[in-house]
Amino acid sequence: MAAPDELFCWEGDWGLPSVSTDCLVVLAYAQFAGAPLKLRKMSNPWRSPSGLLPTLRINQKETLTRPSDIIIHLRKQKYNADYDLSAKEGADSLAFISLLEEKLKPALIYTFWVEPKNYVDVTRRWYADHMPFPLNFFLPGRMQRGQLEKLRLLRGDESLESGEELEKELYRDATECLNLLSQRLGSHKFFFGDSPSSLDAFVFGHLAPVLRSKLPNGKLQQHLKSLDNLSNFCSNILLLYFPRDGRESCGQKTSSPASQPDGGDFDHVPNKRRKQLLSAIVALGAMLSYALLTGMVSIQQEALEEPPDRETVVGSHGEDEDG
Amino acid sequence: MSLAAEAFVSQMAAAEPWPESATLYQPLKEDQILLSDCASSLAVQTYLRMCGLPVQVVCRANAEYMSPSGKIPFIHVGNQVVSELGPIVQFTKAKGNSLSDGLEDVQRAEMKAYMELVNNMLLTAELYIQWCDDATAAEISRPRYSSPYSWPLSNILAYQKQWEVRRKMNAVGWGGKTLEQVYEDVSQCCQALSQRLGTQPYFFNKQPTELDALVFGHLFTILTTRLTSTELAERIKSYSNLLSFCRRIEQTYFEDKSS
C-alpha cells in the first residue's frame, strides 16, 4: 500500500469529530485500530468521490461507503480492533450491532430528520449553514426525503405520519435498546475488556450525536443522560480518542475566536460574509434585470434621450418661430 | 399495532385465560407461502408450543392482507389479533406465560440482541434471496406469491412486492450486495449463533426462550425448503451444533405430539 487511504467525512460540531453517525463509527474504529487514514473533513458531499459521506478511497480509485465495508477493509489491512475478542465476544458484538440497527436507528432518524422542531431548528439549520452556496438550498431537503423513505421502508409501513403514536413507538424501542446496552455495559469501561472494539465504535457513533447535539425535543437525550454509564462511556471515548475535538468544543464555550480559528461557529463567519455578499449581488442582479425587462429602465433611458429630442424639436420650433 | 390498542390489548389479555379456540393465520402452506414467511410462522408456532399454549394453524390465501401489520403470521385469540413474534411474546407475557422471566438482566439484553441479529441478517438474507436473486424470484417467489390470483392481478401483485422488497434492500444497504456476499453474511450469522450456543442444549442453558424459537423457525425452514440452489442450507449444515439444536427442538416440541 503506497499512499494511505483517504477518508472523506462530514465535519464536526458540538464537540464531536463528525456530526454523522456513520462517519463517527468509521472514525472511532480507525482510532481504536490505529489505522493511518488521511482524513478529509468536509461539508459538501459532492466533493466526495462517491457523492456520499463517509467514503474511503483506496489507492486513489476504489471507494467504499458502508461503515461495515470500511471496517472489513481496515481489518484486512491488519488494523483490527477486534483482535483480542474471543469467538463468543465476536458473536456478541455482531448481535448488539444488529440490535442498534433494528431498534435505535429508526428512532435516531426520527429524532434528527422527522421531528419537526428538531429538524428545522437543528438538523436543517446545521446542514444549510455548513454546505456551500447553491447546495444549501436543496440538499438538506433532499437528505430529509431520503431519510424519511428509509424510515418508511425500515418499518414496512405504507403511511408515515410524524404523529405522537409513531414517536412513542420508536422511542419505546429506542429506550429499551438503550437500557439493554446500559445493562450489558455495566460498570465496565468498554464493552469487552479494557480496549475498545468495533461494537464500542458502533455504540459511540449512535449515541454521541444524541448526547451532544442541542435538540429542542430531547426526550431521547434525557433518557440517555439518565443512564450514567452510557453517557460516561461516550465522554470517555471523546476524551481518550478525540481530544482535539473535545478541546475545540471547550474553546467554543469560552469563546476565544483568536486562539481557535478552526473551532465551531467562528469557522463559518467568513463563509457567511461571502454568502451575504453573494446573495446581495444576486438580489441586485435580479432587481436590475427585472427593471430592464419590465421597461422601468428603458423609460428612464427615454426620459434621458427625449429631452435632447424635444430640445431639438423645440429648437427647430424656435428656429421656425425665429424664422 | 397502535399504542393505545396495545395498552388495551395487554389489559384485556391479563383478564382472560388462553382460550382453546386460538388460531394462527398464515398463507397457503402448499403453493403460496414463501421461505421468510414460513420461517416467521414456524417461529411463532414453536414459541407457543414452548409456552404450552394450544393454537390451531389456519391457511388463508389473503393472510397478508388480514394481518394488522401486513406481516405474517398473526394470531387471533379471543377477540384480539396480534401479529409478529415480538408483540406475540408481549401478549403471552401479559397473560402470564413467559419463557424469559428466569433470565438475569444481562442475559435478557443478550437474548434481545441475538433476536435482532436473526432478524437483521437471516431474515434480510431470506428476503434478498427470494426477491433479489433473479433465478429464485422468477422460478419460485413470483409464481408462488401470486398463485391464488388470476392474470393480470397475479403479475401486478408479484412485481409490486418485488419492487418493494428491493427498495427495502437499498434502504438497509443491501442493494449493492452480490449473492455470494449474502451467503457470506448468513455464514457469519450462523457462526455467531453457533458460538453462542456452544454445547448447551438451548441458548440460555436448560430452559428454552423466545430466541430458541426464532432461531429454530429460521434454520429449520431453510434446511427443509428446496430453493433453486442448496447453497443457503449448505452454509448452515457446516455448523453441527446448530443442526443438533434443530433436531432437539423438533423432537421435543413437534414429534411427540404427532405420535
Coordinates of C-alpha atoms in Angstrom, one line a residue:
Chain A
M1 CA 0.0 0.0 0.0
A2 CA 1.8 3.1 -1.2
A3 CA -0.4 6.1 -0.2
P4 CA -2.6 5.9 2.9
D5 CA -6.3 5.5 2.3
E6 CA -8.3 8.7 2.3
L7 CA -11.4 9.0 4.4
F8 CA -13.9 11.6 3.4
C9 CA -16.4 12.5 6.2
W10 CA -18.8 15.2 7.5
E11 CA -17.0 17.8 9.6
G12 CA -17.6 18.0 13.3
D13 CA -19.5 20.2 15.6
W14 CA -21.0 20.1 19.1
G15 CA -17.6 18.9 20.3
L16 CA -17.8 15.8 18.1
P17 CA -15.3 14.8 15.4
S18 CA -18.2 14.5 12.9
V19 CA -21.9 15.1 13.1
S20 CA -23.0 12.0 11.2
T21 CA -23.4 8.6 12.9
D22 CA -21.8 6.6 10.1
C23 CA -18.8 8.9 9.9
L24 CA -18.4 8.7 13.7
V25 CA -18.5 4.9 13.6
V26 CA -15.7 4.8 11.0
L27 CA -13.6 7.5 12.7
A28 CA -13.9 5.8 16.1
Y29 CA -13.0 2.4 14.6
A30 CA -10.0 3.8 12.8
Q31 CA -8.8 5.5 16.0
F32 CA -9.3 2.3 18.0
A33 CA -7.4 0.2 15.5
G34 CA -4.7 2.9 14.9
A35 CA -5.3 2.9 11.1
P36 CA -3.3 5.7 9.4
L37 CA -6.0 7.4 7.3
K38 CA -5.7 10.6 5.5
L39 CA -8.7 12.5 6.9
R40 CA -10.7 14.9 4.8
K41 CA -13.5 16.6 6.7
M42 CA -15.9 18.5 4.5
S43 CA -19.4 19.8 4.4
N44 CA -20.0 19.2 0.8
P45 CA -21.0 15.6 -0.1
W46 CA -20.5 16.4 -3.8
R47 CA -16.8 16.8 -3.2
S48 CA -16.5 13.2 -2.1
P49 CA -15.6 10.8 -4.9
S50 CA -18.8 8.7 -4.4
G51 CA -21.1 11.6 -3.7
L52 CA -21.7 10.2 -0.2
L53 CA -20.2 10.6 3.2
P54 CA -18.4 8.8 4.7
T55 CA -16.3 7.4 1.8
L56 CA -13.0 5.6 2.0
R57 CA -10.9 5.9 -1.1
I58 CA -8.3 3.2 -1.6
N59 CA -5.3 3.7 -3.8
Q60 CA -6.9 6.7 -5.5
K61 CA -9.6 4.7 -7.2
E62 CA -11.8 2.2 -5.4
T63 CA -14.3 3.6 -3.0
L64 CA -16.3 2.2 0.0
T65 CA -19.2 3.9 1.6
R66 CA -20.9 1.5 4.1
P67 CA -19.3 1.7 7.5
S68 CA -19.3 -2.1 7.8
D69 CA -17.5 -2.4 4.5
I70 CA -14.9 0.1 5.5
I71 CA -14.3 -1.7 8.8
I72 CA -13.9 -5.0 7.0
H73 CA -11.4 -3.3 4.6
L74 CA -9.4 -1.9 7.6
R75 CA -9.5 -5.3 9.2
K76 CA -8.0 -6.9 6.1
Q77 CA -5.2 -4.2 6.2
K78 CA -4.3 -5.6 9.7
Y79 CA -5.9 -2.7 11.5
N80 CA -8.1 -4.9 13.7
A81 CA -9.6 -3.5 16.9
D82 CA -11.4 -6.9 17.5
Y83 CA -8.2 -8.9 17.5
D84 CA -8.4 -9.7 21.2
L85 CA -12.0 -10.8 21.2
S86 CA -12.9 -14.4 21.8
A87 CA -15.2 -16.0 19.2
K88 CA -18.1 -15.6 21.6
E89 CA -17.4 -12.0 22.1
G90 CA -17.2 -11.5 18.4
A91 CA -20.7 -13.1 18.2
D92 CA -22.0 -10.8 20.9
S93 CA -20.7 -7.7 19.0
L94 CA -22.5 -8.8 15.9
A95 CA -25.7 -9.3 17.9
F96 CA -25.6 -5.9 19.6
I97 CA -24.7 -4.1 16.4
S98 CA -27.9 -5.7 14.9
L99 CA -29.8 -4.5 18.0
L100 CA -28.6 -1.0 17.4
E101 CA -29.6 -1.0 13.8
E102 CA -33.0 -2.5 14.3
K103 CA -34.1 -0.7 17.4
L104 CA -32.2 2.5 17.8
K105 CA -31.5 3.6 14.2
P106 CA -35.2 4.3 13.3
A107 CA -35.6 6.4 16.4
L108 CA -32.4 8.4 15.6
I109 CA -33.7 9.0 12.0
Y110 CA -37.0 10.2 13.6
T111 CA -35.3 12.4 16.2
F112 CA -33.0 14.2 13.7
W113 CA -34.9 14.2 10.5
V114 CA -38.7 13.8 11.1
E115 CA -39.5 15.5 14.5
P116 CA -40.4 18.9 13.0
K117 CA -38.8 21.2 15.7
N118 CA -35.5 19.3 15.8
Y119 CA -35.3 19.1 12.0
V120 CA -36.0 22.8 11.4
D121 CA -34.0 24.2 14.4
V122 CA -31.0 21.9 14.4
T123 CA -30.6 19.4 11.6
R124 CA -31.6 21.5 8.6
R125 CA -30.0 24.6 10.1
W126 CA -26.7 22.9 10.6
Y127 CA -26.5 21.4 7.1
A128 CA -27.8 24.6 5.5
D129 CA -25.2 26.7 7.4
H130 CA -22.3 24.4 6.6
M131 CA -23.0 23.5 2.9
P132 CA -21.6 25.8 0.2
F133 CA -23.9 28.2 -1.5
P134 CA -26.2 26.6 -4.1
L135 CA -26.3 23.2 -2.4
N136 CA -27.6 24.5 0.9
F137 CA -30.9 25.3 -0.7
F138 CA -31.9 21.8 -1.8
L139 CA -29.5 19.2 -0.3
P140 CA -30.9 19.3 3.3
G141 CA -34.4 18.8 1.9
R142 CA -33.3 16.0 -0.3
M143 CA -31.4 14.3 2.5
Q144 CA -34.6 14.5 4.6
R145 CA -36.6 12.9 1.9
G146 CA -34.1 10.1 1.7
Q147 CA -34.2 9.5 5.5
L148 CA -38.0 9.6 5.5
E149 CA -38.1 7.0 2.8
K150 CA -35.6 4.9 4.7
L151 CA -37.6 5.1 7.9
R152 CA -40.7 4.1 6.0
L153 CA -39.1 1.1 4.4
L154 CA -37.4 0.0 7.6
R155 CA -40.8 -0.1 9.4
G156 CA -42.6 -1.5 6.4
D157 CA -45.4 0.9 6.9
E158 CA -47.2 2.5 4.0
S159 CA -48.1 5.7 5.7
L160 CA -45.7 7.5 8.0
E161 CA -47.2 10.4 9.9
S162 CA -45.0 12.2 12.3
G163 CA -47.7 11.8 14.9
E164 CA -47.3 11.0 18.6
E165 CA -48.1 7.4 18.1
L166 CA -45.1 6.8 15.8
E167 CA -42.9 8.8 18.1
K168 CA -43.9 6.9 21.2
E169 CA -43.5 3.6 19.5
L170 CA -40.0 4.4 18.1
Y171 CA -38.9 6.0 21.4
R172 CA -40.1 2.9 23.3
D173 CA -38.0 0.7 21.2
A174 CA -35.0 3.0 21.5
T175 CA -35.2 3.4 25.3
E176 CA -35.4 -0.3 25.6
C177 CA -32.4 -0.7 23.4
L178 CA -30.5 1.9 25.5
N179 CA -31.4 0.1 28.7
L180 CA -30.2 -3.2 27.3
L181 CA -26.9 -1.6 26.2
S182 CA -26.5 0.0 29.6
Q183 CA -27.2 -3.3 31.3
R184 CA -24.6 -5.0 29.1
L185 CA -22.0 -2.4 29.7
G186 CA -22.5 -2.4 33.4
S187 CA -19.6 -0.7 35.2
H188 CA -17.0 -1.6 32.5
K189 CA -15.0 0.9 30.7
F190 CA -15.6 -0.7 27.3
F191 CA -18.0 -3.5 26.2
F192 CA -15.3 -6.2 26.1
G193 CA -12.4 -5.8 28.5
D194 CA -10.0 -2.8 28.6
S195 CA -9.6 -2.0 25.0
P196 CA -12.4 -0.7 22.6
S197 CA -13.7 -2.9 19.8
S198 CA -16.0 -2.4 16.8
L199 CA -19.0 -2.6 19.0
D200 CA -17.7 0.3 21.0
A201 CA -17.3 2.2 17.8
F202 CA -20.9 1.5 16.7
V203 CA -22.4 2.4 20.1
F204 CA -20.3 5.5 20.3
G205 CA -21.3 6.6 16.8
H206 CA -25.0 6.1 17.5
L207 CA -25.1 7.7 21.0
A208 CA -22.6 10.6 20.8
P209 CA -24.8 12.8 18.5
V210 CA -27.8 12.3 20.7
L211 CA -25.8 13.2 23.8
R212 CA -24.0 16.3 22.4
S213 CA -26.5 17.9 20.0
K214 CA -28.8 20.6 21.4
L215 CA -32.2 19.4 20.3
P216 CA -35.3 21.3 21.3
N217 CA -37.2 18.0 21.6
G218 CA -34.7 15.9 23.6
K219 CA -36.6 13.0 25.0
L220 CA -34.1 10.5 23.8
Q221 CA -31.3 12.7 25.1
Q222 CA -32.9 13.0 28.6
H223 CA -33.2 9.2 28.8
L224 CA -29.6 8.7 27.6
K225 CA -28.3 11.2 30.2
S226 CA -30.1 9.3 32.9
L227 CA -28.1 6.2 32.0
D228 CA -24.8 7.3 33.6
N229 CA -22.6 4.5 32.4
L230 CA -23.6 5.0 28.8
S231 CA -23.1 8.8 28.8
N232 CA -19.7 8.4 30.6
F233 CA -18.8 5.8 28.1
C234 CA -19.3 8.4 25.3
S235 CA -17.4 11.2 27.1
N236 CA -14.6 8.8 27.9
I237 CA -14.1 7.9 24.2
L238 CA -14.3 11.5 23.2
L239 CA -11.7 12.4 25.8
L240 CA -9.3 9.5 25.1
Y241 CA -9.5 9.2 21.3
F242 CA -10.7 12.6 20.1
P243 CA -9.0 15.1 22.5
R244 CA -8.7 17.8 19.8
D245 CA -12.5 17.9 19.1
G246 CA -13.3 17.9 22.8
R247 CA -10.9 20.9 23.3
E248 CA -12.4 22.7 20.4
S249 CA -15.8 22.5 22.0
C250 CA -14.4 23.9 25.2
G251 CA -12.8 26.7 23.2
Q252 CA -16.1 27.4 21.7
K253 CA -17.8 27.7 25.1
T254 CA -15.2 30.1 26.5
S255 CA -15.3 31.9 23.1
S256 CA -11.9 32.9 22.2
P257 CA -12.0 33.3 18.4
A258 CA -8.4 34.5 18.0
S259 CA -7.0 31.4 19.6
Q260 CA -9.4 29.0 18.0
P261 CA -9.7 30.0 14.4
D262 CA -10.8 26.5 13.4
G263 CA -13.4 26.0 16.1
G264 CA -17.1 25.7 15.6
D265 CA -19.0 28.8 14.5
F266 CA -16.1 31.1 14.0
D267 CA -15.0 28.9 11.2
H268 CA -18.0 29.9 9.2
V269 CA -18.0 33.7 9.7
P270 CA -16.0 34.4 6.5
N271 CA -18.1 31.9 4.7
K272 CA -21.2 33.7 5.9
R273 CA -19.9 37.0 4.7
R274 CA -19.2 35.6 1.3
K275 CA -22.6 34.2 1.2
Q276 CA -24.2 37.5 2.3
L277 CA -22.2 39.3 -0.4
L278 CA -23.2 36.7 -3.0
S279 CA -26.8 36.9 -2.1
A280 CA -26.7 40.7 -2.2
I281 CA -25.2 40.6 -5.7
V282 CA -27.8 38.1 -6.8
A283 CA -30.6 40.2 -5.4
L284 CA -29.2 43.3 -7.1
G285 CA -28.8 41.5 -10.4
A286 CA -32.4 40.2 -10.1
M287 CA -33.7 43.7 -9.4
L288 CA -31.8 45.2 -12.3
S289 CA -32.9 42.6 -14.8
Y290 CA -36.5 42.9 -13.6
A291 CA -36.3 46.6 -14.1
L292 CA -34.8 46.2 -17.5
L293 CA -37.3 43.6 -18.6
T294 CA -40.4 45.5 -17.4
G295 CA -39.2 48.6 -19.1
M296 CA -38.6 50.7 -16.0
V297 CA -35.0 51.4 -17.0
S298 CA -35.9 51.9 -20.7
I299 CA -38.4 54.6 -19.6
Q300 CA -35.5 56.3 -17.8
Q301 CA -33.5 55.9 -21.0
E302 CA -36.3 57.6 -23.0
A303 CA -36.5 60.2 -20.4
L304 CA -32.8 60.8 -20.8
E305 CA -32.9 60.6 -24.5
E306 CA -36.1 62.6 -25.1
P307 CA -35.1 65.9 -23.7
P308 CA -32.5 66.5 -26.3
D309 CA -35.1 65.4 -28.9
R310 CA -37.5 67.8 -27.5
E311 CA -34.8 70.4 -27.3
T312 CA -34.1 69.9 -30.9
V313 CA -37.8 70.0 -31.7
V314 CA -38.2 72.9 -29.5
G315 CA -35.0 74.3 -31.0
S316 CA -36.4 73.8 -34.5
H317 CA -39.6 75.3 -33.4
G318 CA -37.7 78.2 -32.0
E319 CA -35.9 78.4 -35.3
D320 CA -39.2 78.2 -37.1
E321 CA -40.5 80.9 -34.9
D322 CA -37.4 82.8 -35.3
G323 CA -37.6 82.2 -39.0
Chain B
M1 CA -50.3 -2.1 16.3
S2 CA -51.1 1.3 17.7
L3 CA -50.0 2.2 21.2
A4 CA -53.5 2.7 22.6
A5 CA -54.7 -0.5 21.1
E6 CA -51.6 -2.2 22.6
A7 CA -52.3 -0.9 26.0
F8 CA -55.9 -2.1 25.7
V9 CA -54.8 -5.5 24.4
S10 CA -52.4 -6.1 27.3
Q11 CA -55.1 -5.0 29.8
M12 CA -57.7 -7.3 28.2
A13 CA -55.1 -10.1 27.9
A14 CA -54.4 -10.2 31.6
A15 CA -58.1 -10.6 32.4
E16 CA -58.8 -13.6 30.2
P17 CA -57.2 -17.0 30.1
W18 CA -55.8 -18.5 26.9
P19 CA -58.8 -19.9 25.0
E20 CA -58.9 -23.2 23.3
S21 CA -60.0 -21.6 20.0
A22 CA -56.8 -19.6 19.4
T23 CA -55.9 -19.6 15.8
L24 CA -52.7 -18.7 13.8
Y25 CA -53.1 -17.5 10.3
Q26 CA -50.6 -18.0 7.5
P27 CA -50.6 -18.2 3.7
L28 CA -51.4 -21.4 1.9
K29 CA -48.8 -24.0 3.0
E30 CA -48.5 -26.0 -0.2
D31 CA -48.5 -23.5 -3.0
Q32 CA -48.2 -20.0 -1.6
I33 CA -46.1 -19.4 1.4
L34 CA -42.5 -18.2 0.9
L35 CA -39.4 -19.1 2.9
S36 CA -39.3 -16.0 5.0
D37 CA -43.0 -16.1 6.0
C38 CA -42.8 -19.8 6.6
A39 CA -39.8 -19.2 8.9
S40 CA -41.6 -16.5 10.9
S41 CA -44.7 -18.6 11.2
L42 CA -42.8 -21.6 12.4
A43 CA -41.0 -19.4 14.9
V44 CA -44.3 -18.3 16.4
Q45 CA -45.7 -21.8 16.4
T46 CA -42.6 -23.1 18.2
Y47 CA -42.8 -20.3 20.7
L48 CA -46.4 -21.1 21.5
R49 CA -45.6 -24.8 21.9
M50 CA -42.8 -24.0 24.2
C51 CA -45.2 -22.0 26.3
G52 CA -47.7 -24.9 26.2
L53 CA -50.4 -22.7 24.6
P54 CA -52.5 -24.6 22.0
V55 CA -53.1 -22.9 18.7
Q56 CA -54.8 -24.0 15.5
V57 CA -53.0 -23.2 12.3
V58 CA -55.2 -21.9 9.5
C59 CA -54.0 -21.2 6.0
R60 CA -55.6 -18.4 4.1
A61 CA -54.6 -17.0 0.7
N62 CA -55.1 -13.5 1.9
A63 CA -53.4 -13.8 5.2
E64 CA -51.0 -11.0 4.4
Y65 CA -53.9 -8.6 3.9
M66 CA -55.7 -9.8 7.0
S67 CA -52.8 -9.2 9.3
P68 CA -53.0 -5.8 11.2
S69 CA -49.3 -5.0 10.4
G70 CA -49.3 -6.6 6.9
K71 CA -46.8 -9.2 8.2
I72 CA -47.1 -12.9 8.6
P73 CA -48.1 -14.7 10.9
F74 CA -50.7 -13.3 13.2
I75 CA -52.8 -15.0 15.9
H76 CA -56.4 -14.5 16.7
V77 CA -57.1 -15.1 20.4
G78 CA -60.5 -14.4 21.9
N79 CA -61.3 -11.0 20.4
Q80 CA -57.8 -9.9 19.8
V81 CA -55.4 -10.0 16.8
V82 CA -51.7 -9.8 17.3
S83 CA -49.0 -10.1 14.6
E84 CA -45.3 -11.0 14.6
L85 CA -43.2 -12.7 17.2
G86 CA -42.2 -9.7 19.2
P87 CA -45.8 -8.4 20.0
I88 CA -47.0 -12.0 20.4
V89 CA -44.3 -12.6 23.1
Q90 CA -45.5 -9.4 24.8
F91 CA -49.1 -10.6 24.5
T92 CA -48.5 -14.0 26.1
K93 CA -46.4 -12.3 28.8
A94 CA -49.4 -10.3 29.7
K95 CA -51.4 -13.5 30.0
G96 CA -48.8 -14.8 32.4
N97 CA -46.8 -17.0 30.1
S98 CA -43.2 -16.1 29.7
L99 CA -40.1 -18.0 28.9
S100 CA -37.5 -15.4 29.7
D101 CA -38.6 -14.5 33.3
G102 CA -35.8 -16.5 34.8
L103 CA -33.0 -14.7 33.0
E104 CA -30.8 -12.1 34.5
D105 CA -30.7 -8.5 33.1
V106 CA -27.6 -9.0 31.1
Q107 CA -28.8 -12.3 29.7
R108 CA -32.1 -10.7 28.7
A109 CA -30.1 -8.0 26.9
E110 CA -28.1 -10.6 25.1
M111 CA -31.2 -12.6 24.2
K112 CA -32.8 -9.5 22.7
A113 CA -29.6 -8.6 20.8
Y114 CA -29.4 -12.1 19.3
M115 CA -33.0 -12.0 18.2
E116 CA -32.3 -8.8 16.4
L117 CA -29.3 -10.5 14.8
V118 CA -31.5 -13.1 13.4
N119 CA -34.0 -10.5 12.1
N120 CA -31.3 -8.3 10.8
M121 CA -29.2 -10.9 9.0
L122 CA -31.1 -14.2 8.5
L123 CA -34.5 -12.7 7.7
T124 CA -32.9 -10.0 5.4
A125 CA -30.9 -12.6 3.7
E126 CA -34.0 -14.7 3.1
L127 CA -35.8 -11.8 1.6
Y128 CA -32.8 -10.9 -0.5
I129 CA -32.6 -14.4 -1.9
Q130 CA -36.3 -14.6 -2.5
W131 CA -36.8 -11.3 -4.3
C132 CA -33.4 -10.0 -5.4
D133 CA -31.9 -13.2 -6.9
D134 CA -33.4 -13.2 -10.4
A135 CA -33.5 -17.0 -10.7
T136 CA -35.2 -17.6 -7.4
A137 CA -37.6 -14.7 -7.9
A138 CA -38.7 -15.9 -11.4
E139 CA -38.9 -19.6 -10.6
I140 CA -40.2 -19.7 -7.1
S141 CA -41.1 -16.4 -5.4
R142 CA -43.2 -14.6 -8.0
P143 CA -45.2 -17.7 -9.1
R144 CA -45.8 -18.9 -5.6
Y145 CA -46.6 -15.4 -4.2
S146 CA -49.2 -14.8 -6.9
S147 CA -50.7 -18.3 -7.1
P148 CA -54.1 -17.6 -5.6
Y149 CA -54.7 -14.8 -8.1
S150 CA -55.5 -14.8 -11.8
W151 CA -53.6 -13.0 -14.5
P152 CA -53.1 -9.8 -14.7
L153 CA -53.5 -9.2 -11.0
S154 CA -51.0 -12.0 -10.2
N155 CA -48.3 -10.3 -12.2
I156 CA -49.1 -6.8 -10.8
L157 CA -49.0 -8.0 -7.1
A158 CA -45.9 -10.1 -7.5
Y159 CA -43.9 -7.3 -9.2
Q160 CA -45.2 -4.8 -6.7
K161 CA -44.0 -6.9 -3.9
Q162 CA -40.6 -7.5 -5.5
W163 CA -40.2 -3.8 -6.1
E164 CA -41.0 -3.0 -2.5
V165 CA -38.5 -5.6 -1.2
R166 CA -35.8 -4.3 -3.5
R167 CA -36.3 -0.8 -2.3
K168 CA -36.1 -2.0 1.3
M169 CA -32.8 -3.7 0.5
N170 CA -31.5 -0.5 -0.9
A171 CA -32.6 1.3 2.3
V172 CA -30.8 -1.1 4.5
G173 CA -27.7 -1.0 2.3
W174 CA -28.0 -4.5 0.9
G175 CA -28.9 -3.3 -2.6
G176 CA -25.3 -3.4 -3.8
K177 CA -24.6 -6.8 -2.4
T178 CA -23.9 -9.9 -4.6
L179 CA -25.4 -13.3 -3.8
E180 CA -22.0 -14.5 -2.7
Q181 CA -21.8 -11.7 -0.1
V182 CA -25.2 -12.5 1.2
Y183 CA -24.2 -16.2 1.7
E184 CA -21.1 -14.9 3.5
D185 CA -23.4 -12.8 5.8
V186 CA -25.5 -15.9 6.5
S187 CA -22.3 -17.8 7.4
Q188 CA -21.2 -15.0 9.7
C189 CA -24.6 -15.0 11.4
C190 CA -24.6 -18.8 11.8
Q191 CA -21.1 -18.7 13.1
A192 CA -22.2 -16.2 15.8
L193 CA -25.2 -18.3 16.7
S194 CA -23.1 -21.4 16.8
Q195 CA -20.5 -19.8 19.0
R196 CA -23.2 -18.5 21.4
L197 CA -24.9 -21.9 21.6
G198 CA -21.7 -23.8 22.2
T199 CA -22.5 -27.2 23.7
Q200 CA -25.6 -26.1 25.6
P201 CA -29.0 -27.6 24.8
Y202 CA -30.6 -24.2 24.4
F203 CA -29.1 -20.7 24.1
F204 CA -29.6 -19.9 27.8
N205 CA -28.8 -23.4 29.1
K206 CA -31.6 -25.7 30.2
Q207 CA -34.7 -23.6 29.5
P208 CA -35.8 -22.6 26.0
T209 CA -36.6 -18.9 25.4
E210 CA -38.1 -17.0 22.5
L211 CA -34.7 -16.7 21.0
D212 CA -34.6 -20.5 20.6
A213 CA -38.0 -20.4 18.9
L214 CA -36.9 -17.7 16.5
V215 CA -33.6 -19.4 15.6
F216 CA -35.3 -22.8 15.2
G217 CA -38.0 -21.3 13.0
H218 CA -35.5 -19.8 10.6
L219 CA -32.9 -22.6 10.5
F220 CA -35.4 -25.4 10.3
T221 CA -37.2 -23.7 7.4
I222 CA -34.0 -23.0 5.5
L223 CA -32.9 -26.6 6.0
T224 CA -36.2 -28.1 4.8
T225 CA -37.1 -25.8 1.9
R226 CA -36.0 -26.5 -1.6
L227 CA -34.7 -23.4 -3.4
T228 CA -33.0 -23.1 -6.8
S229 CA -29.7 -23.6 -5.1
T230 CA -28.9 -25.6 -2.0
E231 CA -26.1 -23.1 -1.0
L232 CA -28.1 -21.5 1.8
A233 CA -28.8 -24.8 3.5
E234 CA -25.2 -25.9 2.9
R235 CA -24.0 -22.9 4.8
I236 CA -26.0 -23.9 7.9
K237 CA -25.1 -27.6 7.6
S238 CA -21.4 -26.8 8.4
Y239 CA -22.4 -25.9 12.0
S240 CA -23.1 -29.3 13.6
N241 CA -24.3 -27.9 16.9
L242 CA -27.0 -25.8 15.2
L243 CA -28.1 -28.9 13.3
S244 CA -28.5 -30.9 16.5
F245 CA -30.2 -27.9 18.1
C246 CA -32.8 -28.0 15.4
R247 CA -33.2 -31.8 15.7
R248 CA -33.6 -31.4 19.5
I249 CA -36.4 -28.8 19.3
E250 CA -38.1 -30.7 16.5
Q251 CA -38.2 -33.9 18.6
T252 CA -39.2 -32.2 21.8
Y253 CA -41.9 -30.0 20.5
F254 CA -43.2 -31.4 17.3
E255 CA -42.7 -35.1 17.1
D256 CA -44.1 -36.4 20.3
K257 CA -47.4 -34.6 19.7
S258 CA -48.0 -36.2 16.3
S259 CA -47.1 -39.7 17.6

